[in-house]
Amino acid sequence: MQEIARQRGIDRFLFASSSAVYGNATPLPAREDAPAIAPESPYAASKRAAELVAWSLSRRAPAMACTALRFFTVYGPRQRPEMAITLFARAVLAGRPVTMFGDGSMRRDFTHVDDIVKGTLAALEGAPRGFRAFNLGSGAPVDLRTLVRAIGEAAGAEPAVERAPVPLGDVDATFADVSRARDELGWQPRISLPAGLRSVLDWVRGNPAG
């Protein structure tokens, strides 16, 4: 990889990682330098393994910026249809029950895609040489009960809820400490959850499922 980068004059490597790398062992809010990082699923482990590849690359090519961006529960217009917020929004608008895992107490740090894009551009322009990880999250986690209620309020409907078991590998909570991205990249999230949900609902209304 470093040989390809050298031949093509590439001095930056940006990797889309995930908050999933932290697992349940990391104290919250999660910091990039947390002493305990224990992925709970194969997906999370693959992201952590790729981060280590980037770290190894930085050791072999110290002049290169090798950056891992740990995205926290990204949502927004054009989201994959099976992801929670889009799935919930379509169900509420159609008058179908929302399937909620567990008792609804799981918390997620939902981050709007517009903020993720701005954070990615900030890292592309300002990340330092060597390996560096950055959290990109809202820093304001909410539980699933609150999320479903907020979608209902934004849609002007009362959501019906069905319960389902929590999938294996799901973590209890995600919660980003974004101080490193703020201090080193000049980035911070701007879009509130209510505003973000409205953007999803507007897109879903204009793009009915096939």
PDB file of N, CA, C and O in Angstrom, residues 74-142:
ATOM      1  N   VAL A  74     -24.570   7.160  11.820  1.00  0.00           N
ATOM      2  CA  VAL A  74     -24.871   8.171  10.803  1.00  0.00           C
ATOM      3  C   VAL A  74     -26.285   7.964  10.250  1.00  0.00           C
ATOM      4  O   VAL A  74     -26.721   6.843  10.011  1.00  0.00           O
ATOM      5  N   TYR A  75     -26.999   9.052  10.056  1.00  0.00           N
ATOM      6  CA  TYR A  75     -28.339   9.001   9.466  1.00  0.00           C
ATOM      7  C   TYR A  75     -28.543  10.229   8.600  1.00  0.00           C
ATOM      8  O   TYR A  75     -27.767  11.187   8.641  1.00  0.00           O
ATOM      9  N   GLY A  76     -29.608  10.208   7.814  1.00  0.00           N
ATOM     10  CA  GLY A  76     -29.942  11.346   6.978  1.00  0.00           C
ATOM     11  C   GLY A  76     -30.657  10.895   5.722  1.00  0.00           C
ATOM     12  O   GLY A  76     -30.933   9.705   5.533  1.00  0.00           O
ATOM     13  N   PRO A  77     -31.007  11.829   4.837  1.00  0.00           N
ATOM     14  CA  PRO A  77     -31.651  11.468   3.573  1.00  0.00           C
ATOM     15  C   PRO A  77     -30.800  10.477   2.792  1.00  0.00           C
ATOM     16  O   PRO A  77     -29.577  10.520   2.837  1.00  0.00           O
ATOM     17  N   ARG A  78     -31.468   9.547   2.100  1.00  0.00           N
ATOM     18  CA  ARG A  78     -30.829   8.526   1.262  1.00  0.00           C
ATOM     19  C   ARG A  78     -30.119   7.452   2.081  1.00  0.00           C
ATOM     20  O   ARG A  78     -29.324   6.685   1.535  1.00  0.00           O
ATOM     21  N   GLN A  79     -30.419   7.380   3.348  1.00  0.00           N
ATOM     22  CA  GLN A  79     -29.862   6.315   4.172  1.00  0.00           C
ATOM     23  C   GLN A  79     -30.346   4.952   3.680  1.00  0.00           C
ATOM     24  O   GLN A  79     -31.430   4.833   3.108  1.00  0.00           O
ATOM     25  N   ARG A  80     -29.532   3.938   3.893  1.00  0.00           N
ATOM     26  CA  ARG A  80     -29.945   2.584   3.529  1.00  0.00           C
ATOM     27  C   ARG A  80     -31.293   2.263   4.166  1.00  0.00           C
ATOM     28  O   ARG A  80     -31.536   2.589   5.322  1.00  0.00           O
ATOM     29  N   PRO A  81     -32.192   1.620   3.426  1.00  0.00           N
ATOM     30  CA  PRO A  81     -33.576   1.471   3.896  1.00  0.00           C
ATOM     31  C   PRO A  81     -33.738   0.612   5.134  1.00  0.00           C
ATOM     32  O   PRO A  81     -34.738   0.743   5.834  1.00  0.00           O
ATOM     33  N   GLU A  82     -32.777  -0.272   5.431  1.00  0.00           N
ATOM     34  CA  GLU A  82     -32.921  -1.129   6.607  1.00  0.00           C
ATOM     35  C   GLU A  82     -32.352  -0.504   7.883  1.00  0.00           C
ATOM     36  O   GLU A  82     -32.440  -1.102   8.957  1.00  0.00           O
ATOM     37  N   MET A  83     -31.784   0.682   7.780  1.00  0.00           N
ATOM     38  CA  MET A  83     -31.226   1.348   8.965  1.00  0.00           C
ATOM     39  C   MET A  83     -32.352   1.994   9.776  1.00  0.00           C
ATOM     40  O   MET A  83     -33.394   2.389   9.238  1.00  0.00           O
ATOM     41  N   ALA A  84     -32.090   2.124  11.091  1.00  0.00           N
ATOM     42  CA  ALA A  84     -33.173   2.382  12.047  1.00  0.00           C
ATOM     43  C   ALA A  84     -34.020   3.607  11.722  1.00  0.00           C
ATOM     44  O   ALA A  84     -35.253   3.516  11.641  1.00  0.00           O
ATOM     45  N   ILE A  85     -33.411   4.768  11.562  1.00  0.00           N
ATOM     46  CA  ILE A  85     -34.209   5.987  11.459  1.00  0.00           C
ATOM     47  C   ILE A  85     -35.062   5.986  10.193  1.00  0.00           C
ATOM     48  O   ILE A  85     -36.257   6.330  10.228  1.00  0.00           O
ATOM     49  N   THR A  86     -34.496   5.589   9.061  1.00  0.00           N
ATOM     50  CA  THR A  86     -35.288   5.527   7.834  1.00  0.00           C
ATOM     51  C   THR A  86     -36.375   4.462   7.941  1.00  0.00           C
ATOM     52  O   THR A  86     -37.522   4.672   7.529  1.00  0.00           O
ATOM     53  N   LEU A  87     -36.024   3.325   8.518  1.00  0.00           N
ATOM     54  CA  LEU A  87     -37.000   2.251   8.704  1.00  0.00           C
ATOM     55  C   LEU A  87     -38.143   2.714   9.602  1.00  0.00           C
ATOM     56  O   LEU A  87     -39.322   2.493   9.299  1.00  0.00           O
ATOM     57  N   PHE A  88     -37.798   3.371  10.717  1.00  0.00           N
ATOM     58  CA  PHE A  88     -38.819   3.870  11.645  1.00  0.00           C
ATOM     59  C   PHE A  88     -39.681   4.942  10.978  1.00  0.00           C
ATOM     60  O   PHE A  88     -40.903   4.977  11.155  1.00  0.00           O
ATOM     61  N   ALA A  89     -39.045   5.839  10.233  1.00  0.00           N
ATOM     62  CA  ALA A  89     -39.786   6.927   9.589  1.00  0.00           C
ATOM     63  C   ALA A  89     -40.808   6.375   8.597  1.00  0.00           C
ATOM     64  O   ALA A  89     -41.965   6.820   8.567  1.00  0.00           O
ATOM     65  N   ARG A  90     -40.400   5.399   7.800  1.00  0.00           N
ATOM     66  CA  ARG A  90     -41.345   4.818   6.837  1.00  0.00           C
ATOM     67  C   ARG A  90     -42.495   4.127   7.560  1.00  0.00           C
ATOM     68  O   ARG A  90     -43.654   4.220   7.135  1.00  0.00           O
ATOM     69  N   ALA A  91     -42.192   3.436   8.657  1.00  0.00           N
ATOM     70  CA  ALA A  91     -43.243   2.746   9.400  1.00  0.00           C
ATOM     71  C   ALA A  91     -44.239   3.742   9.988  1.00  0.00           C
ATOM     72  O   ALA A  91     -45.461   3.550   9.880  1.00  0.00           O
ATOM     73  N   VAL A  92     -43.739   4.800  10.597  1.00  0.00           N
ATOM     74  CA  VAL A  92     -44.629   5.786  11.223  1.00  0.00           C
ATOM     75  C   VAL A  92     -45.507   6.456  10.173  1.00  0.00           C
ATOM     76  O   VAL A  92     -46.725   6.610  10.355  1.00  0.00           O
ATOM     77  N   LEU A  93     -44.925   6.851   9.054  1.00  0.00           N
ATOM     78  CA  LEU A  93     -45.699   7.527   8.008  1.00  0.00           C
ATOM     79  C   LEU A  93     -46.746   6.593   7.386  1.00  0.00           C
ATOM     80  O   LEU A  93     -47.799   7.052   6.952  1.00  0.00           O
ATOM     81  N   ALA A  94     -46.442   5.296   7.375  1.00  0.00           N
ATOM     82  CA  ALA A  94     -47.380   4.336   6.785  1.00  0.00           C
ATOM     83  C   ALA A  94     -48.373   3.783   7.804  1.00  0.00           C
ATOM     84  O   ALA A  94     -49.250   2.987   7.442  1.00  0.00           O
ATOM     85  N   GLY A  95     -48.244   4.186   9.062  1.00  0.00           N
ATOM     86  CA  GLY A  95     -49.135   3.682  10.099  1.00  0.00           C
ATOM     87  C   GLY A  95     -48.829   2.264  10.530  1.00  0.00           C
ATOM     88  O   GLY A  95     -49.681   1.591  11.116  1.00  0.00           O
ATOM     89  N   ARG A  96     -47.610   1.794  10.270  1.00  0.00           N
ATOM     90  CA  ARG A  96     -47.204   0.460  10.692  1.00  0.00           C
ATOM     91  C   ARG A  96     -46.459   0.533  12.026  1.00  0.00           C
ATOM     92  O   ARG A  96     -45.866   1.563  12.357  1.00  0.00           O
ATOM     93  N   PRO A  97     -46.420  -0.553  12.783  1.00  0.00           N
ATOM     94  CA  PRO A  97     -45.679  -0.553  14.045  1.00  0.00           C
ATOM     95  C   PRO A  97     -44.173  -0.426  13.808  1.00  0.00           C
ATOM     96  O   PRO A  97     -43.643  -0.921  12.815  1.00  0.00           O
ATOM     97  N   VAL A  98     -43.521   0.233  14.737  1.00  0.00           N
ATOM     98  CA  VAL A  98     -42.064   0.322  14.753  1.00  0.00           C
ATOM     99  C   VAL A  98     -41.527  -0.844  15.576  1.00  0.00           C
ATOM    100  O   VAL A  98     -42.002  -1.094  16.682  1.00  0.00           O
ATOM    101  N   THR A  99     -40.543  -1.560  15.047  1.00  0.00           N
ATOM    102  CA  THR A  99     -39.926  -2.660  15.787  1.00  0.00           C
ATOM    103  C   THR A  99     -38.770  -2.110  16.615  1.00  0.00           C
ATOM    104  O   THR A  99     -37.787  -1.604  16.066  1.00  0.00           O
ATOM    105  N   MET A 100     -38.910  -2.209  17.942  1.00  0.00           N
ATOM    106  CA  MET A 100     -37.906  -1.682  18.857  1.00  0.00           C
ATOM    107  C   MET A 100     -37.200  -2.842  19.553  1.00  0.00           C
ATOM    108  O   MET A 100     -37.833  -3.725  20.121  1.00  0.00           O
ATOM    109  N   PHE A 101     -35.870  -2.836  19.517  1.00  0.00           N
ATOM    110  CA  PHE A 101     -35.107  -3.885  20.167  1.00  0.00           C
ATOM    111  C   PHE A 101     -35.048  -3.665  21.674  1.00  0.00           C
ATOM    112  O   PHE A 101     -34.793  -2.547  22.138  1.00  0.00           O
ATOM    113  N   GLY A 102     -35.290  -4.732  22.422  1.00  0.00           N
ATOM    114  CA  GLY A 102     -35.215  -4.656  23.873  1.00  0.00           C
ATOM    115  C   GLY A 102     -36.291  -3.769  24.456  1.00  0.00           C
ATOM    116  O   GLY A 102     -37.392  -3.640  23.914  1.00  0.00           O
ATOM    117  N   ASP A 103     -35.947  -3.127  25.578  1.00  0.00           N
ATOM    118  CA  ASP A 103     -36.916  -2.269  26.259  1.00  0.00           C
ATOM    119  C   ASP A 103     -36.826  -0.811  25.808  1.00  0.00           C
ATOM    120  O   ASP A 103     -37.492   0.061  26.379  1.00  0.00           O
ATOM    121  N   GLY A 104     -35.992  -0.545  24.801  1.00  0.00           N
ATOM    122  CA  GLY A 104     -35.855   0.819  24.290  1.00  0.00           C
ATOM    123  C   GLY A 104     -34.846   1.662  25.033  1.00  0.00           C
ATOM    124  O   GLY A 104     -34.729   2.859  24.770  1.00  0.00           O
ATOM    125  N   SER A 105     -34.086   1.053  25.951  1.00  0.00           N
ATOM    126  CA  SER A 105     -33.139   1.828  26.744  1.00  0.00           C
ATOM    127  C   SER A 105     -31.769   1.964  26.083  1.00  0.00           C
ATOM    128  O   SER A 105     -30.925   2.741  26.555  1.00  0.00           O
ATOM    129  N   MET A 106     -31.520   1.208  25.010  1.00  0.00           N
ATOM    130  CA  MET A 106     -30.244   1.356  24.300  1.00  0.00           C
ATOM    131  C   MET A 106     -30.102   2.793  23.797  1.00  0.00           C
ATOM    132  O   MET A 106     -31.046   3.370  23.264  1.00  0.00           O
ATOM    133  N   ARG A 107     -28.913   3.334  23.961  1.00  0.00           N
ATOM    134  CA  ARG A 107     -28.660   4.714  23.552  1.00  0.00           C
ATOM    135  C   ARG A 107     -27.718   4.743  22.352  1.00  0.00           C
ATOM    136  O   ARG A 107     -26.767   3.981  22.276  1.00  0.00           O
ATOM    137  N   ARG A 108     -28.002   5.671  21.444  1.00  0.00           N
ATOM    138  CA  ARG A 108     -27.160   5.847  20.280  1.00  0.00           C
ATOM    139  C   ARG A 108     -26.864   7.332  20.065  1.00  0.00           C
ATOM    140  O   ARG A 108     -27.716   8.196  20.303  1.00  0.00           O
ATOM    141  N   ASP A 109     -25.651   7.581  19.613  1.00  0.00           N
ATOM    142  CA  ASP A 109     -25.188   8.943  19.318  1.00  0.00           C
ATOM    143  C   ASP A 109     -25.460   9.209  17.833  1.00  0.00           C
ATOM    144  O   ASP A 109     -24.593   9.043  16.989  1.00  0.00           O
ATOM    145  N   PHE A 110     -26.705   9.580  17.517  1.00  0.00           N
ATOM    146  CA  PHE A 110     -27.117   9.774  16.126  1.00  0.00           C
ATOM    147  C   PHE A 110     -26.480  11.036  15.551  1.00  0.00           C
ATOM    148  O   PHE A 110     -26.589  12.121  16.127  1.00  0.00           O
ATOM    149  N   THR A 111     -25.831  10.888  14.388  1.00  0.00           N
ATOM    150  CA  THR A 111     -25.080  11.986  13.784  1.00  0.00           C
ATOM    151  C   THR A 111     -25.528  12.176  12.343  1.00  0.00           C
ATOM    152  O   THR A 111     -25.506  11.244  11.547  1.00  0.00           O
ATOM    153  N   HIS A 112     -25.936  13.390  12.024  1.00  0.00           N
ATOM    154  CA  HIS A 112     -26.472  13.661  10.680  1.00  0.00           C
ATOM    155  C   HIS A 112     -25.365  13.591   9.636  1.00  0.00           C
ATOM    156  O   HIS A 112     -24.229  14.019   9.869  1.00  0.00           O
ATOM    157  N   VAL A 113     -25.717  13.086   8.460  1.00  0.00           N
ATOM    158  CA  VAL A 113     -24.738  12.893   7.400  1.00  0.00           C
ATOM    159  C   VAL A 113     -24.073  14.204   6.985  1.00  0.00           C
ATOM    160  O   VAL A 113     -22.882  14.215   6.609  1.00  0.00           O
ATOM    161  N   ASP A 114     -24.786  15.321   7.053  1.00  0.00           N
ATOM    162  CA  ASP A 114     -24.162  16.600   6.696  1.00  0.00           C
ATOM    163  C   ASP A 114     -22.994  16.926   7.622  1.00  0.00           C
ATOM    164  O   ASP A 114     -21.953  17.432   7.180  1.00  0.00           O
ATOM    165  N   ASP A 115     -23.156  16.642   8.919  1.00  0.00           N
ATOM    166  CA  ASP A 115     -22.062  16.854   9.857  1.00  0.00           C
ATOM    167  C   ASP A 115     -20.904  15.894   9.577  1.00  0.00           C
ATOM    168  O   ASP A 115     -19.722  16.268   9.712  1.00  0.00           O
ATOM    169  N   ILE A 116     -21.222  14.667   9.206  1.00  0.00           N
ATOM    170  CA  ILE A 116     -20.178  13.690   8.877  1.00  0.00           C
ATOM    171  C   ILE A 116     -19.374  14.152   7.667  1.00  0.00           C
ATOM    172  O   ILE A 116     -18.134  14.058   7.645  1.00  0.00           O
ATOM    173  N   VAL A 117     -20.056  14.644   6.646  1.00  0.00           N
ATOM    174  CA  VAL A 117     -19.360  15.132   5.454  1.00  0.00           C
ATOM    175  C   VAL A 117     -18.416  16.274   5.816  1.00  0.00           C
ATOM    176  O   VAL A 117     -17.246  16.300   5.382  1.00  0.00           O
ATOM    177  N   LYS A 118     -18.886  17.211   6.625  1.00  0.00           N
ATOM    178  CA  LYS A 118     -18.034  18.338   7.004  1.00  0.00           C
ATOM    179  C   LYS A 118     -16.844  17.872   7.844  1.00  0.00           C
ATOM    180  O   LYS A 118     -15.732  18.389   7.703  1.00  0.00           O
ATOM    181  N   GLY A 119     -17.064  16.884   8.710  1.00  0.00           N
ATOM    182  CA  GLY A 119     -15.961  16.351   9.494  1.00  0.00           C
ATOM    183  C   GLY A 119     -14.945  15.634   8.634  1.00  0.00           C
ATOM    184  O   GLY A 119     -13.733  15.725   8.865  1.00  0.00           O
ATOM    185  N   THR A 120     -15.423  14.912   7.623  1.00  0.00           N
ATOM    186  CA  THR A 120     -14.518  14.209   6.714  1.00  0.00           C
ATOM    187  C   THR A 120     -13.665  15.202   5.931  1.00  0.00           C
ATOM    188  O   THR A 120     -12.450  15.011   5.778  1.00  0.00           O
ATOM    189  N   LEU A 121     -14.278  16.264   5.440  1.00  0.00           N
ATOM    190  CA  LEU A 121     -13.527  17.287   4.713  1.00  0.00           C
ATOM    191  C   LEU A 121     -12.518  17.983   5.625  1.00  0.00           C
ATOM    192  O   LEU A 121     -11.390  18.278   5.208  1.00  0.00           O
ATOM    193  N   ALA A 122     -12.914  18.218   6.870  1.00  0.00           N
ATOM    194  CA  ALA A 122     -11.990  18.840   7.819  1.00  0.00           C
ATOM    195  C   ALA A 122     -10.781  17.946   8.070  1.00  0.00           C
ATOM    196  O   ALA A 122      -9.648  18.427   8.169  1.00  0.00           O
ATOM    197  N   ALA A 123     -11.004  16.639   8.164  1.00  0.00           N
ATOM    198  CA  ALA A 123      -9.897  15.706   8.366  1.00  0.00           C
ATOM    199  C   ALA A 123      -9.011  15.629   7.129  1.00  0.00           C
ATOM    200  O   ALA A 123      -7.778  15.530   7.228  1.00  0.00           O
ATOM    201  N   LEU A 124      -9.626  15.674   5.963  1.00  0.00           N
ATOM    202  CA  LEU A 124      -8.865  15.619   4.722  1.00  0.00           C
ATOM    203  C   LEU A 124      -7.915  16.804   4.613  1.00  0.00           C
ATOM    204  O   LEU A 124      -6.787  16.683   4.105  1.00  0.00           O
ATOM    205  N   GLU A 125      -8.358  17.935   5.131  1.00  0.00           N
ATOM    206  CA  GLU A 125      -7.553  19.150   5.033  1.00  0.00           C
ATOM    207  C   GLU A 125      -6.606  19.334   6.222  1.00  0.00           C
ATOM    208  O   GLU A 125      -5.522  19.902   6.059  1.00  0.00           O
ATOM    209  N   GLY A 126      -7.011  18.847   7.404  1.00  0.00           N
ATOM    210  CA  GLY A 126      -6.258  19.237   8.591  1.00  0.00           C
ATOM    211  C   GLY A 126      -5.683  18.146   9.451  1.00  0.00           C
ATOM    212  O   GLY A 126      -5.027  18.445  10.462  1.00  0.00           O
ATOM    213  N   ALA A 127      -5.883  16.868   9.105  1.00  0.00           N
ATOM    214  CA  ALA A 127      -5.351  15.794   9.945  1.00  0.00           C
ATOM    215  C   ALA A 127      -3.823  15.793   9.898  1.00  0.00           C
ATOM    216  O   ALA A 127      -3.232  16.027   8.849  1.00  0.00           O
ATOM    217  N   PRO A 128      -3.169  15.513  11.010  1.00  0.00           N
ATOM    218  CA  PRO A 128      -1.702  15.547  11.049  1.00  0.00           C
ATOM    219  C   PRO A 128      -1.071  14.321  10.410  1.00  0.00           C
ATOM    220  O   PRO A 128      -1.740  13.321  10.133  1.00  0.00           O
ATOM    221  N   ARG A 129       0.214  14.381  10.192  1.00  0.00           N
ATOM    222  CA  ARG A 129       0.947  13.223   9.707  1.00  0.00           C
ATOM    223  C   ARG A 129       0.943  12.126  10.768  1.00  0.00           C
ATOM    224  O   ARG A 129       0.812  12.390  11.958  1.00  0.00           O
ATOM    225  N   GLY A 130       1.137  10.902  10.290  1.00  0.00           N
ATOM    226  CA  GLY A 130       1.090   9.773  11.204  1.00  0.00           C
ATOM    227  C   GLY A 130      -0.336   9.294  11.392  1.00  0.00           C
ATOM    228  O   GLY A 130      -1.269   9.790  10.755  1.00  0.00           O
ATOM    229  N   PHE A 131      -0.502   8.328  12.287  1.00  0.00           N
ATOM    230  CA  PHE A 131      -1.839   7.796  12.531  1.00  0.00           C
ATOM    231  C   PHE A 131      -2.556   8.639  13.576  1.00  0.00           C
ATOM    232  O   PHE A 131      -1.998   8.984  14.615  1.00  0.00           O
ATOM    233  N   ARG A 132      -3.832   8.931  13.301  1.00  0.00           N
ATOM    234  CA  ARG A 132      -4.658   9.666  14.251  1.00  0.00           C
ATOM    235  C   ARG A 132      -6.114   9.254  14.041  1.00  0.00           C
ATOM    236  O   ARG A 132      -6.601   9.194  12.908  1.00  0.00           O
ATOM    237  N   ALA A 133      -6.800   8.945  15.132  1.00  0.00           N
ATOM    238  CA  ALA A 133      -8.225   8.627  15.082  1.00  0.00           C
ATOM    239  C   ALA A 133      -9.028   9.813  15.582  1.00  0.00           C
ATOM    240  O   ALA A 133      -8.603  10.531  16.494  1.00  0.00           O
ATOM    241  N   PHE A 134     -10.195  10.008  14.975  1.00  0.00           N
ATOM    242  CA  PHE A 134     -11.095  11.087  15.388  1.00  0.00           C
ATOM    243  C   PHE A 134     -12.517  10.553  15.496  1.00  0.00           C
ATOM    244  O   PHE A 134     -12.993   9.871  14.586  1.00  0.00           O
ATOM    245  N   ASN A 135     -13.185  10.893  16.585  1.00  0.00           N
ATOM    246  CA  ASN A 135     -14.617  10.616  16.716  1.00  0.00           C
ATOM    247  C   ASN A 135     -15.408  11.687  15.966  1.00  0.00           C
ATOM    248  O   ASN A 135     -15.166  12.889  16.149  1.00  0.00           O
ATOM    249  N   LEU A 136     -16.367  11.256  15.164  1.00  0.00           N
ATOM    250  CA  LEU A 136     -17.333  12.175  14.563  1.00  0.00           C
ATOM    251  C   LEU A 136     -18.715  11.735  15.028  1.00  0.00           C
ATOM    252  O   LEU A 136     -19.275  10.754  14.539  1.00  0.00           O
ATOM    253  N   GLY A 137     -19.239  12.437  16.014  1.00  0.00           N
ATOM    254  CA  GLY A 137     -20.534  12.116  16.588  1.00  0.00           C
ATOM    255  C   GLY A 137     -21.239  13.377  17.028  1.00  0.00           C
ATOM    256  O   GLY A 137     -20.674  14.471  17.014  1.00  0.00           O
ATOM    257  N   SER A 138     -22.480  13.237  17.447  1.00  0.00           N
ATOM    258  CA  SER A 138     -23.243  14.403  17.909  1.00  0.00           C
ATOM    259  C   SER A 138     -22.862  14.789  19.321  1.00  0.00           C
ATOM    260  O   SER A 138     -23.034  15.935  19.733  1.00  0.00           O
ATOM    261  N   GLY A 139     -22.371  13.801  20.092  1.00  0.00           N
ATOM    262  CA  GLY A 139     -22.059  14.065  21.502  1.00  0.00           C
ATOM    263  C   GLY A 139     -23.300  14.196  22.361  1.00  0.00           C
ATOM    264  O   GLY A 139     -23.230  14.671  23.486  1.00  0.00           O
ATOM    265  N   ALA A 140     -24.451  13.758  21.821  1.00  0.00           N
ATOM    266  CA  ALA A 140     -25.726  13.873  22.550  1.00  0.00           C
ATOM    267  C   ALA A 140     -26.567  12.624  22.307  1.00  0.00           C
ATOM    268  O   ALA A 140     -27.533  12.665  21.532  1.00  0.00           O
ATOM    269  N   PRO A 141     -26.217  11.501  22.931  1.00  0.00           N
ATOM    270  CA  PRO A 141     -26.953  10.257  22.674  1.00  0.00           C
ATOM    271  C   PRO A 141     -28.380  10.306  23.202  1.00  0.00           C
ATOM    272  O   PRO A 141     -28.673  11.004  24.179  1.00  0.00           O
ATOM    273  N   VAL A 142     -29.254   9.544  22.555  1.00  0.00           N
ATOM    274  CA  VAL A 142     -30.641   9.405  23.010  1.00  0.00           C
ATOM    275  C   VAL A 142     -30.992   7.928  23.008  1.00  0.00           C
ATOM    276  O   VAL A 142     -30.424   7.138  22.239  1.00  0.00           O
TER     277      VAL A 142
END
